[in-house]
GROMACS .gro file of C-alpha atoms in nm:
model
  491
    1MET     CA    1   6.026  11.033  -3.727
    2ILE     CA    2   6.392  11.068  -3.642
    3ALA     CA    3   6.471  10.989  -3.281
    4ALA     CA    4   6.774  11.157  -3.132
    5LEU     CA    5   6.879  11.053  -2.786
    6PRO     CA    6   7.126  11.190  -2.533
    7LEU     CA    7   7.437  10.976  -2.530
    8GLY     CA    8   7.351  10.903  -2.171
    9CYS     CA    9   7.545  10.710  -1.921
   10LEU     CA   10   7.671  10.358  -1.911
   11ASP     CA   11   7.441  10.140  -1.708
   12ARG     CA   12   7.163  10.312  -1.741
   13ARG     CA   13   7.784  12.892  -0.622
   14GLU     CA   14   8.073  12.926  -0.677
   15HIS     CA   15   8.169  13.270  -0.823
   16ARG     CA   16   8.459  13.333  -1.052
   17SER     CA   17   8.722  13.546  -0.885
   18GLY     CA   18   8.907  13.810  -1.074
   19GLY     CA   19   9.224  13.602  -1.069
   20GLU     CA   20   9.078  13.296  -1.237
   21GLN     CA   21   9.164  13.241  -1.600
   22ILE     CA   22   8.899  13.113  -1.839
   23ALA     CA   23   9.035  12.969  -2.160
   24GLU     CA   24   9.024  13.205  -2.456
   25ALA     CA   25   8.973  13.107  -2.817
   26ALA     CA   26   9.278  13.296  -2.940
   27PRO     CA   27   9.565  13.318  -2.892
   28PRO     CA   28   9.631  12.969  -2.751
   29PRO     CA   29   9.776  12.955  -2.400
   30ALA     CA   30  10.150  13.003  -2.377
   31PRO     CA   31  10.342  12.680  -2.319
   32GLY     CA   32  10.384  12.605  -1.950
   33PRO     CA   33  10.468  12.313  -1.724
   34LEU     CA   34  10.120  12.169  -1.771
   35ASP     CA   35  10.075  12.248  -2.138
   36VAL     CA   36  10.181  12.037  -2.433
   37PRO     CA   37  10.370  12.253  -2.686
   38PRO     CA   38  10.136  12.392  -2.952
   39SER     CA   39  10.248  12.146  -3.215
   40ALA     CA   40   9.882  12.082  -3.294
   41ARG     CA   41   9.893  12.383  -3.518
   42ASP     CA   42  10.139  12.201  -3.742
   43ALA     CA   43   9.984  12.086  -4.065
   44VAL     CA   44   9.824  11.743  -4.049
   45SER     CA   45  10.037  11.504  -4.252
   46LEU     CA   46  10.005  11.143  -4.355
   47GLN     CA   47  10.307  11.062  -4.141
   48ALA     CA   48  10.199  11.239  -3.821
   49GLY     CA   49   9.824  11.194  -3.869
   50PHE     CA   50   9.629  11.363  -3.589
   51ALA     CA   51   9.876  11.268  -3.318
   52PRO     CA   52  10.004  11.626  -3.262
   53ILE     CA   53   9.649  11.746  -3.194
   54VAL     CA   54   9.565  11.456  -2.965
   55SER     CA   55   9.886  11.496  -2.764
   56ARG     CA   56   9.798  11.861  -2.711
   57VAL     CA   57   9.443  11.816  -2.579
   58SER     CA   58   9.405  11.463  -2.443
   59ALA     CA   59   9.529  11.554  -2.094
   60ALA     CA   60   9.229  11.786  -2.055
   61VAL     CA   61   8.961  11.530  -2.147
   62VAL     CA   62   8.846  11.342  -1.838
   63ASN     CA   63   8.621  11.056  -1.737
   64VAL     CA   64   8.322  11.156  -1.522
   65SER     CA   65   8.136  10.908  -1.302
   66SER     CA   66   7.836  10.981  -1.084
   67VAL     CA   67   7.601  10.799  -0.847
   68ARG     CA   68   7.234  10.882  -0.812
   69PHE     CA   69   6.911  10.718  -0.706
   70VAL     CA   70   6.624  10.691  -0.955
   71ARG     CA   71   6.259  10.588  -0.968
   72PRO     CA   72   6.231  10.282  -1.196
   73PRO     CA   73   5.936  10.252  -1.436
   74THR     CA   74   5.630  10.063  -1.317
   75PRO     CA   75   5.409   9.817  -1.514
   76GLU     CA   76   5.058   9.933  -1.595
   77ARG     CA   77   4.889   9.620  -1.466
   78ILE     CA   78   4.918   9.679  -1.090
   79PRO     CA   79   4.571   9.659  -0.927
   80PHE     CA   80   4.499   9.930  -0.670
   81PHE     CA   81   4.837  10.086  -0.745
   82SER     CA   82   4.728  10.165  -1.101
   83ASP     CA   83   4.655  10.520  -0.989
   84PRO     CA   84   4.917  10.740  -1.162
   85LEU     CA   85   5.049  10.868  -0.830
   86PHE     CA   86   5.115  10.514  -0.707
   87ARG     CA   87   5.248  10.392  -1.043
   88GLU     CA   88   5.511  10.665  -1.039
   89PHE     CA   89   5.620  10.570  -0.690
   90PHE     CA   90   5.617  10.191  -0.673
   91GLY     CA   91   5.816   9.939  -0.870
   92PRO     CA   92   5.716   9.604  -1.023
   93ARG     CA   93   5.515   9.362  -0.812
   94GLN     CA   94   5.657   9.044  -0.672
   95ASP     CA   95   5.492   8.739  -0.518
   96ASP     CA   96   5.543   8.742  -0.141
   97GLY     CA   97   5.510   8.366  -0.124
   98SER     CA   98   5.242   8.366   0.146
   99ASP     CA   99   4.892   8.438   0.020
  100GLY     CA  100   4.981   8.458  -0.346
  101GLN     CA  101   4.906   8.829  -0.365
  102PRO     CA  102   5.177   9.018  -0.548
  103LEU     CA  103   5.342   9.310  -0.376
  104PRO     CA  104   5.529   9.605  -0.520
  105GLY     CA  105   5.905   9.571  -0.523
  106PRO     CA  106   6.165   9.831  -0.429
  107ARG     CA  107   6.093  10.176  -0.564
  108VAL     CA  108   6.435  10.340  -0.557
  109GLN     CA  109   6.732  10.206  -0.748
  110ARG     CA  110   7.098  10.306  -0.735
  111GLU     CA  111   7.232  10.408  -1.075
  112GLN     CA  112   7.596  10.461  -1.158
  113SER     CA  113   7.669  10.654  -1.473
  114VAL     CA  114   7.986  10.709  -1.672
  115GLY     CA  115   8.051  10.996  -1.910
  116SER     CA  116   8.318  11.241  -2.014
  117GLY     CA  117   8.418  11.601  -1.954
  118VAL     CA  118   8.661  11.869  -2.071
  119ILE     CA  119   8.881  12.086  -1.849
  120VAL     CA  120   8.852  12.441  -1.986
  121SER     CA  121   9.044  12.651  -1.732
  122ARG     CA  122   9.375  12.624  -1.551
  123GLU     CA  123   9.183  12.648  -1.223
  124GLY     CA  124   9.003  12.319  -1.292
  125HIS     CA  125   8.662  12.409  -1.437
  126VAL     CA  126   8.515  12.115  -1.627
  127ILE     CA  127   8.232  12.125  -1.880
  128THR     CA  128   8.022  11.813  -1.922
  129ASN     CA  129   7.661  11.724  -2.001
  130ALA     CA  130   7.386  11.798  -1.752
  131HIS     CA  131   7.242  11.448  -1.793
  132VAL     CA  132   7.573  11.297  -1.680
  133VAL     CA  133   7.570  11.462  -1.336
  134GLN     CA  134   7.217  11.591  -1.274
  135ASP     CA  135   7.069  11.482  -0.939
  136ALA     CA  136   7.391  11.296  -0.857
  137SER     CA  137   7.479  11.244  -0.494
  138GLN     CA  138   7.846  11.193  -0.579
  139VAL     CA  139   8.060  11.294  -0.878
  140ARG     CA  140   8.417  11.182  -0.938
  141VAL     CA  141   8.658  11.267  -1.218
  142ALA     CA  142   8.950  11.060  -1.348
  143LEU     CA  143   9.229  11.252  -1.520
  144PRO     CA  144   9.487  11.088  -1.745
  145GLY     CA  145   9.788  10.997  -1.533
  146ARG     CA  146   9.639  11.131  -1.208
  147PRO     CA  147   9.438  10.973  -0.924
  148GLU     CA  148   9.060  10.993  -0.937
  149MET     CA  149   8.924  11.291  -0.744
  150LYS     CA  150   8.594  11.431  -0.625
  151ALA     CA  151   8.433  11.708  -0.828
  152LYS     CA  152   8.193  11.976  -0.715
  153VAL     CA  153   7.888  12.041  -0.932
  154VAL     CA  154   7.893  12.421  -0.970
  155GLY     CA  155   7.580  12.439  -1.181
  156VAL     CA  156   7.357  12.251  -1.423
  157ASP     CA  157   7.157  12.388  -1.716
  158ALA     CA  158   6.919  12.119  -1.837
  159ARG     CA  159   6.784  12.345  -2.112
  160THR     CA  160   7.112  12.314  -2.304
  161ASP     CA  161   7.236  11.990  -2.139
  162VAL     CA  162   7.546  12.168  -2.007
  163ALA     CA  163   7.694  12.134  -1.658
  164VAL     CA  164   7.999  12.288  -1.493
  165LEU     CA  165   8.218  12.103  -1.241
  166LYS     CA  166   8.511  12.228  -1.033
  167LEU     CA  167   8.824  12.035  -0.943
  168GLU     CA  168   9.053  12.127  -0.655
  169GLY     CA  169   9.422  12.056  -0.624
  170GLY     CA  170   9.644  12.299  -0.809
  171GLU     CA  171   9.666  12.386  -1.175
  172PHE     CA  172   9.538  12.174  -1.460
  173ALA     CA  173   9.606  12.132  -1.829
  174PHE     CA  174   9.309  12.267  -2.021
  175THR     CA  175   9.169  12.291  -2.371
  176PRO     CA  176   9.105  12.642  -2.511
  177PHE     CA  177   8.771  12.733  -2.662
  178GLY     CA  178   8.752  12.757  -3.038
  179ASP     CA  179   8.509  12.963  -3.244
  180SER     CA  180   8.221  12.727  -3.317
  181GLY     CA  181   8.060  13.001  -3.524
  182ALA     CA  182   8.344  12.970  -3.777
  183VAL     CA  183   8.298  12.595  -3.821
  184ARG     CA  184   8.214  12.491  -4.176
  185VAL     CA  185   8.047  12.179  -4.309
  186GLY     CA  186   8.329  11.953  -4.423
  187ASP     CA  187   8.583  12.064  -4.161
  188PHE     CA  188   8.776  11.785  -3.991
  189ALA     CA  189   8.680  11.712  -3.630
  190LEU     CA  190   8.804  11.481  -3.355
  191ALA     CA  191   8.581  11.337  -3.082
  192ILE     CA  192   8.758  11.251  -2.756
  193GLY     CA  193   8.583  11.084  -2.467
  194ASN     CA  194   8.516  10.768  -2.269
  195PRO     CA  195   8.280  10.549  -2.478
  196PHE     CA  196   8.131  10.251  -2.295
  197GLY     CA  197   8.362  10.327  -2.002
  198ILE     CA  198   8.658  10.157  -2.173
  199GLY     CA  199   8.891  10.456  -2.136
  200GLN     CA  200   8.990  10.759  -2.337
  201THR     CA  201   8.923  10.708  -2.707
  202VAL     CA  202   8.979  10.933  -3.008
  203THR     CA  203   8.776  10.915  -3.329
  204GLN     CA  204   8.793  11.127  -3.642
  205GLY     CA  205   8.536  11.261  -3.885
  206ILE     CA  206   8.403  11.580  -4.036
  207ILE     CA  207   8.142  11.838  -3.949
  208SER     CA  208   7.832  11.707  -4.124
  209ALA     CA  209   7.599  12.001  -4.051
  210VAL     CA  210   7.574  12.313  -3.836
  211GLY     CA  211   7.278  12.471  -3.660
  212ARG     CA  212   7.084  12.148  -3.617
  213GLY     CA  213   6.766  12.199  -3.417
  214ASN     CA  214   6.414  12.067  -3.364
  215MET     CA  215   6.556  11.732  -3.256
  216GLY     CA  216   6.356  11.720  -2.933
  217ILE     CA  217   6.667  11.661  -2.720
  218VAL     CA  218   6.680  11.984  -2.517
  219ASP     CA  219   6.498  12.319  -2.514
  220TYR     CA  220   6.773  12.517  -2.686
  221GLU     CA  221   6.930  12.335  -2.979
  222ASP     CA  222   7.196  12.468  -3.213
  223PHE     CA  223   7.395  12.150  -3.259
  224LEU     CA  224   7.702  12.074  -3.461
  225GLN     CA  225   7.653  11.740  -3.637
  226THR     CA  226   7.948  11.510  -3.695
  227ASP     CA  227   8.018  11.162  -3.828
  228ALA     CA  228   8.309  11.112  -3.588
  229ALA     CA  229   8.223  10.794  -3.400
  230ILE     CA  230   8.065  10.878  -3.064
  231ASN     CA  231   7.887  10.630  -2.840
  232PRO     CA  232   7.726  10.604  -2.496
  233GLY     CA  233   7.983  10.730  -2.248
  234ASN     CA  234   8.103  11.004  -2.485
  235SER     CA  235   7.851  11.239  -2.322
  236GLY     CA  236   8.029  11.557  -2.220
  237GLY     CA  237   8.340  11.476  -2.420
  238ALA     CA  238   8.528  11.707  -2.652
  239LEU     CA  239   8.477  11.783  -3.019
  240ILE     CA  240   8.807  11.932  -3.136
  241ASN     CA  241   8.913  12.122  -3.448
  242MET     CA  242   9.245  12.096  -3.627
  243ALA     CA  243   9.391  12.377  -3.415
  244GLY     CA  244   9.341  12.169  -3.099
  245GLU     CA  245   9.055  12.392  -2.983
  246LEU     CA  246   8.723  12.294  -2.830
  247ILE     CA  247   8.439  12.353  -3.076
  248GLY     CA  248   8.170  12.135  -2.916
  249ILE     CA  249   8.056  11.918  -2.626
  250ASN     CA  250   7.937  11.579  -2.752
  251THR     CA  251   7.579  11.531  -2.636
  252ALA     CA  252   7.358  11.299  -2.840
  253ILE     CA  253   7.347  11.041  -3.115
  254LEU     CA  254   7.083  10.946  -3.368
  255ALA     CA  255   6.892  10.641  -3.247
  256ARG     CA  256   6.680  10.418  -3.467
  257GLY     CA  257   6.673  10.103  -3.263
  258ALA     CA  258   7.051  10.068  -3.238
  259GLN     CA  259   7.250  10.157  -2.926
  260GLY     CA  260   7.579  10.266  -3.075
  261ASN     CA  261   7.728  10.498  -3.331
  262GLN     CA  262   7.550  10.535  -3.665
  263GLY     CA  263   7.760  10.818  -3.799
  264ILE     CA  264   7.524  11.093  -3.682
  265GLY     CA  265   7.621  11.262  -3.357
  266PHE     CA  266   7.540  11.601  -3.210
  267ALA     CA  267   7.750  11.842  -3.004
  268VAL     CA  268   7.660  12.160  -2.817
  269PRO     CA  269   7.864  12.434  -2.991
  270SER     CA  270   8.144  12.577  -2.780
  271LYS     CA  271   8.005  12.931  -2.807
  272LEU     CA  272   7.683  12.822  -2.636
  273ALA     CA  273   7.860  12.599  -2.381
  274ARG     CA  274   8.096  12.880  -2.287
  275ALA     CA  275   7.813  13.131  -2.245
  276VAL     CA  276   7.630  12.889  -2.016
  277MET     CA  277   7.946  12.828  -1.813
  278GLU     CA  278   8.016  13.197  -1.767
  279GLN     CA  279   7.662  13.260  -1.641
  280ILE     CA  280   7.683  12.967  -1.402
  281LEU     CA  281   8.014  13.091  -1.263
  282GLU     CA  282   7.880  13.445  -1.224
  283HIS     CA  283   7.523  13.383  -1.109
  284GLY     CA  284   7.509  13.017  -1.012
  285ARG     CA  285   7.249  12.963  -1.285
  286VAL     CA  286   7.164  13.074  -1.638
  287ILE     CA  287   6.950  13.388  -1.663
  288ARG     CA  288   6.755  13.416  -1.986
  289GLY     CA  289   6.511  13.657  -2.139
  290ALA     CA  290   6.149  13.555  -2.196
  291LEU     CA  291   5.902  13.689  -2.450
  292GLY     CA  292   5.602  13.483  -2.341
  293VAL     CA  293   5.483  13.326  -2.666
  294ALA     CA  294   5.432  12.980  -2.808
  295ILE     CA  295   5.574  12.961  -3.158
  296GLN     CA  296   5.607  12.726  -3.452
  297ASP     CA  297   5.791  12.729  -3.781
  298VAL     CA  298   5.640  12.886  -4.093
  299THR     CA  299   5.581  12.616  -4.352
  300PRO     CA  300   5.470  12.698  -4.709
  301ALA     CA  301   5.128  12.551  -4.635
  302LEU     CA  302   5.091  12.748  -4.312
  303ALA     CA  303   5.206  13.069  -4.482
  304GLU     CA  304   4.944  13.021  -4.752
  305ALA     CA  305   4.674  12.956  -4.492
  306LEU     CA  306   4.772  13.279  -4.316
  307GLY     CA  307   4.756  13.472  -4.641
  308MET     CA  308   5.130  13.523  -4.682
  309PRO     CA  309   5.379  13.440  -4.957
  310PRO     CA  310   5.487  13.074  -4.950
  311ASP     CA  311   5.854  13.173  -4.912
  312THR     CA  312   5.786  13.361  -4.586
  313ARG     CA  313   6.037  13.266  -4.316
  314GLY     CA  314   6.013  13.324  -3.944
  315ALA     CA  315   5.806  13.211  -3.646
  316VAL     CA  316   5.427  13.194  -3.619
  317VAL     CA  317   5.287  13.303  -3.282
  318SER     CA  318   5.039  13.033  -3.179
  319ASP     CA  319   4.975  13.164  -2.826
  320VAL     CA  320   5.052  13.468  -2.611
  321SER     CA  321   5.080  13.436  -2.233
  322ALA     CA  322   4.868  13.671  -2.026
  323GLY     CA  323   5.068  13.954  -1.872
  324SER     CA  324   5.382  13.860  -2.067
  325ALA     CA  325   5.627  14.087  -2.245
  326ALA     CA  326   5.469  13.976  -2.575
  327GLU     CA  327   5.119  14.076  -2.468
  328LYS     CA  328   5.239  14.413  -2.340
  329ALA     CA  329   5.417  14.472  -2.671
  330GLY     CA  330   5.101  14.398  -2.869
  331LEU     CA  331   5.186  14.059  -3.021
  332ARG     CA  332   4.882  13.857  -3.124
  333ARG     CA  333   4.808  13.496  -3.210
  334GLY     CA  334   4.867  13.449  -3.584
  335ASP     CA  335   5.143  13.711  -3.609
  336VAL     CA  336   5.453  13.595  -3.797
  337VAL     CA  337   5.776  13.728  -3.647
  338VAL     CA  338   6.014  13.776  -3.938
  339ALA     CA  339   6.290  13.992  -3.789
  340LEU     CA  340   6.446  14.070  -3.450
  341ARG     CA  341   6.660  14.381  -3.401
  342GLY     CA  342   6.664  14.427  -3.776
  343GLU     CA  343   6.798  14.078  -3.850
  344HIS     CA  344   6.585  13.832  -4.045
  345LEU     CA  345   6.476  13.513  -3.870
  346THR     CA  346   6.497  13.173  -4.035
  347ASP     CA  347   6.254  12.978  -3.817
  348GLY     CA  348   6.112  12.936  -3.468
  349ARG     CA  349   6.436  12.791  -3.334
  350ASP     CA  350   6.621  13.102  -3.447
  351LEU     CA  351   6.380  13.328  -3.256
  352ARG     CA  352   6.394  13.106  -2.947
  353MET     CA  353   6.774  13.107  -2.938
  354ARG     CA  354   6.801  13.483  -2.984
  355ILE     CA  355   6.550  13.557  -2.708
  356ALA     CA  356   6.733  13.319  -2.474
  357GLU     CA  357   7.062  13.498  -2.540
  358ALA     CA  358   6.909  13.832  -2.438
  359LYS     CA  359   6.878  13.952  -2.080
  360PRO     CA  360   6.567  14.031  -1.878
  361GLY     CA  361   6.487  14.400  -1.919
  362ASP     CA  362   6.635  14.419  -2.269
  363LYS     CA  363   6.424  14.603  -2.524
  364ILE     CA  364   6.397  14.420  -2.855
  365GLU     CA  365   6.249  14.543  -3.181
  366LEU     CA  366   6.032  14.294  -3.366
  367ARG     CA  367   5.897  14.307  -3.718
  368VAL     CA  368   5.586  14.096  -3.766
  369LEU     CA  369   5.354  14.025  -4.055
  370ARG     CA  370   4.989  14.066  -3.962
  371ASP     CA  371   4.701  14.038  -4.205
  372GLY     CA  372   4.933  14.103  -4.499
  373ARG     CA  373   5.101  14.414  -4.357
  374SER     CA  374   5.426  14.474  -4.169
  375VAL     CA  375   5.406  14.589  -3.807
  376GLU     CA  376   5.694  14.712  -3.589
  377LEU     CA  377   5.674  14.629  -3.218
  378THR     CA  378   5.905  14.675  -2.918
  379ALA     CA  379   5.905  14.432  -2.626
  380THR     CA  380   6.080  14.454  -2.288
  381LEU     CA  381   6.183  14.101  -2.200
  382ASP     CA  382   6.086  13.925  -1.880
  383GLU     CA  383   6.305  13.668  -1.705
  384LEU     CA  384   6.253  13.307  -1.802
  385PRO     CA  385   6.164  13.118  -1.482
  386GLU     CA  386   6.384  12.831  -1.377
  387PRO     CA  387   6.229  12.487  -1.427
  388LYS     CA  388   6.111  12.350  -1.095
  389PRO     CA  389   6.357  12.080  -0.994
  390GLU     CA  390   6.228  11.741  -0.892
  391GLU     CA  391   6.274  11.655  -0.530
  392PRO     CA  392   6.595  11.452  -0.495
  393VAL     CA  393   6.538  11.081  -0.463
  394GLN     CA  394   6.703  10.947  -0.151
  395ALA     CA  395   6.823  10.591  -0.113
  396PRO     CA  396   6.567  10.389   0.087
  397ALA     CA  397   6.670  10.257   0.426
  398SER     CA  398   6.639   9.881   0.457
  399THR     CA  399   6.553   9.684   0.767
  400GLY     CA  400   6.691   9.354   0.651
  401ALA     CA  401   6.547   9.162   0.946
  402LEU     CA  402   6.191   9.256   0.850
  403GLY     CA  403   6.239   9.267   0.474
  404VAL     CA  404   6.095   9.616   0.434
  405GLU     CA  405   6.234   9.929   0.268
  406VAL     CA  406   6.126  10.270   0.393
  407ALA     CA  407   6.177  10.631   0.287
  408ALA     CA  408   6.158  10.964   0.466
  409LEU     CA  409   5.828  11.152   0.440
  410SER     CA  410   5.898  11.452   0.219
  411ASP     CA  411   5.653  11.727   0.124
  412ASP     CA  412   5.634  11.577  -0.225
  413LEU     CA  413   5.548  11.230  -0.096
  414ARG     CA  414   5.289  11.367   0.146
  415ARG     CA  415   5.124  11.552  -0.139
  416ARG     CA  416   5.131  11.253  -0.370
  417PHE     CA  417   4.983  11.008  -0.122
  418GLY     CA  418   4.759  11.234   0.083
  419ILE     CA  419   4.953  11.190   0.405
  420PRO     CA  420   4.870  11.467   0.658
  421ASP     CA  421   5.145  11.682   0.805
  422ASP     CA  422   5.078  11.551   1.156
  423VAL     CA  423   5.161  11.192   1.055
  424LYS     CA  424   5.525  11.132   1.151
  425GLY     CA  425   5.711  10.818   1.059
  426ALA     CA  426   5.870  10.623   0.775
  427LEU     CA  427   5.693  10.539   0.448
  428VAL     CA  428   5.702  10.179   0.327
  429VAL     CA  429   5.827  10.173  -0.033
  430GLY     CA  430   5.918   9.808  -0.083
  431LEU     CA  431   5.885   9.458   0.062
  432GLY     CA  432   6.096   9.153   0.000
  433PRO     CA  433   5.922   8.844  -0.141
  434GLY     CA  434   5.804   8.625   0.146
  435SER     CA  435   5.952   8.865   0.400
  436PRO     CA  436   5.827   8.884   0.762
  437ALA     CA  437   5.681   9.230   0.693
  438ALA     CA  438   5.493   9.102   0.388
  439ARG     CA  439   5.354   8.804   0.580
  440ALA     CA  440   5.234   9.041   0.852
  441GLY     CA  441   5.026   9.234   0.602
  442LEU     CA  442   5.229   9.551   0.558
  443GLY     CA  443   5.213   9.712   0.217
  444PRO     CA  444   5.368   9.997   0.020
  445GLY     CA  445   5.211  10.326   0.119
  446ASP     CA  446   5.187  10.234   0.488
  447VAL     CA  447   5.351  10.480   0.728
  448LEU     CA  448   5.526  10.318   1.025
  449LEU     CA  449   5.472  10.538   1.332
  450GLU     CA  450   5.604  10.327   1.623
  451VAL     CA  451   5.834  10.037   1.697
  452ASN     CA  452   5.756   9.853   2.022
  453ARG     CA  453   5.548  10.152   2.139
  454LYS     CA  454   5.835  10.396   2.074
  455PRO     CA  455   5.761  10.674   1.818
  456VAL     CA  456   5.988  10.687   1.512
  457ALA     CA  457   6.009  10.990   1.286
  458SER     CA  458   6.260  10.875   1.023
  459PRO     CA  459   6.391  10.564   0.847
  460GLU     CA  460   6.707  10.586   1.056
  461GLN     CA  461   6.513  10.580   1.383
  462LEU     CA  462   6.301  10.291   1.259
  463LYS     CA  463   6.606  10.083   1.170
  464GLN     CA  464   6.773  10.163   1.500
  465GLU     CA  465   6.471  10.050   1.703
  466VAL     CA  466   6.421   9.735   1.494
  467ASP     CA  467   6.787   9.639   1.529
  468ALA     CA  468   6.762   9.688   1.907
  469THR     CA  469   6.481   9.431   1.922
  470GLY     CA  470   6.710   9.145   1.828
  471ALA     CA  471   6.534   8.826   1.722
  472ARG     CA  472   6.212   8.901   1.913
  473PRO     CA  473   5.886   8.988   1.736
  474VAL     CA  474   5.846   9.357   1.652
  475LEU     CA  475   5.527   9.545   1.732
  476LEU     CA  476   5.467   9.820   1.477
  477LEU     CA  477   5.204  10.090   1.466
  478ALA     CA  478   5.114  10.159   1.102
  479TRP     CA  479   4.907  10.436   0.942
  480ARG     CA  480   4.705  10.348   0.634
  481GLY     CA  481   4.438  10.557   0.466
  482GLY     CA  482   4.365  10.773   0.770
  483GLN     CA  483   4.357  10.489   1.023
  484THR     CA  484   4.621  10.333   1.249
  485ARG     CA  485   4.659   9.968   1.347
  486PHE     CA  486   4.908   9.750   1.528
  487VAL     CA  487   5.104   9.499   1.323
  488LEU     CA  488   5.306   9.224   1.489
  489VAL     CA  489   5.598   9.112   1.274
  490GLU     CA  490   5.750   8.775   1.366
  491ARG     CA  491   6.083   8.672   1.224
   0.00000   0.00000   0.00000
């Protein structure tokens, strides 16, 4: 099985006003004080190489760095904490050095990621990959020849791995959108980005394939494939045509055990990236139509089993959601959708992409094959619900004197660990090996309610009260499994 992975990171509503200018595919922007003259349209020659193109667009390709806090994976062999809820929360065990019983280590880790991005409007809109900036607490952008600056995350669409950032501070050089639909296999392409965090790098190749899907990378896949060398850190960088136009956002590479370039990279086509950006700028999110079916591709064997010609192309309906647009339209399990709005479908990916491009409330005509006959149906699309975001992971507060790390009690954590709403305090998420807190018998999952008989309702309050104690022993009141007990921690 081919494994394709997002390029990833190293180490690891704002509305558009009428005056803002979004880059157009054609004609190219007129030369201005921030624009390199359009010499990229000159014919590529052996003498000039690709330098005219690179000089035109390189100022608009930026480095993107972000900081976020993540839950590290946990070994399976943790006694008591082998429950899935605890395994997801706690990190690897460590020996506390006292009674020989291992204790879970810190649960939350700081992760710094490095990727790339492309400025696509004079006002400073940047397109990058969602996985570069998603759940980040801080995002910064470094422009060629300019100081690093903070960037605002305007919106993220994980279903296409596209995110939009906004820079402030005047006008910016930008790269115009090209027509990714006109890209042909064999066309030259340049990949520009920040591989391995070493700085802006340009590589050259060709378009190896178009319309790549079913890679298991994101929900909506219509990738351009290229052999231009792209590596970790290229995420969000530019794939450029010979007119100096943006035709794709570099997103993933083929991975078969190796970590770097193997000559097979994937880019979100500019047409899709631009459509996502425009919806984010207008609505703050991407609004998609929903039919309410589970589908799969028609294979010759499946077509034969369903009593259809082996060359049948389209999407087999394997399930229909109750109350959905599909059910109301009369779609049934086993139907093969072969055309949408009079246009033939090639496979399930084709149907999925076309439905996603439609709007809620749109009426679509479907032609399906059912029991050897053709049936015409009309469906009124629902709105595809937004995926429920995970609760942001906050950095744990550390009380260095006690050797314990604590986190705020969120609704998610209360639900996961069965902590009642009336329990107020700070949740223990990690203990240092041989620390005073570990020797006193505290463990991950305990909730610290009091410090020296003073109630604490947050990690910040806990740390403040512990620091005020100085070098004296600290009397804690801890909640564990529905019971409270006093714990004396001596330094």
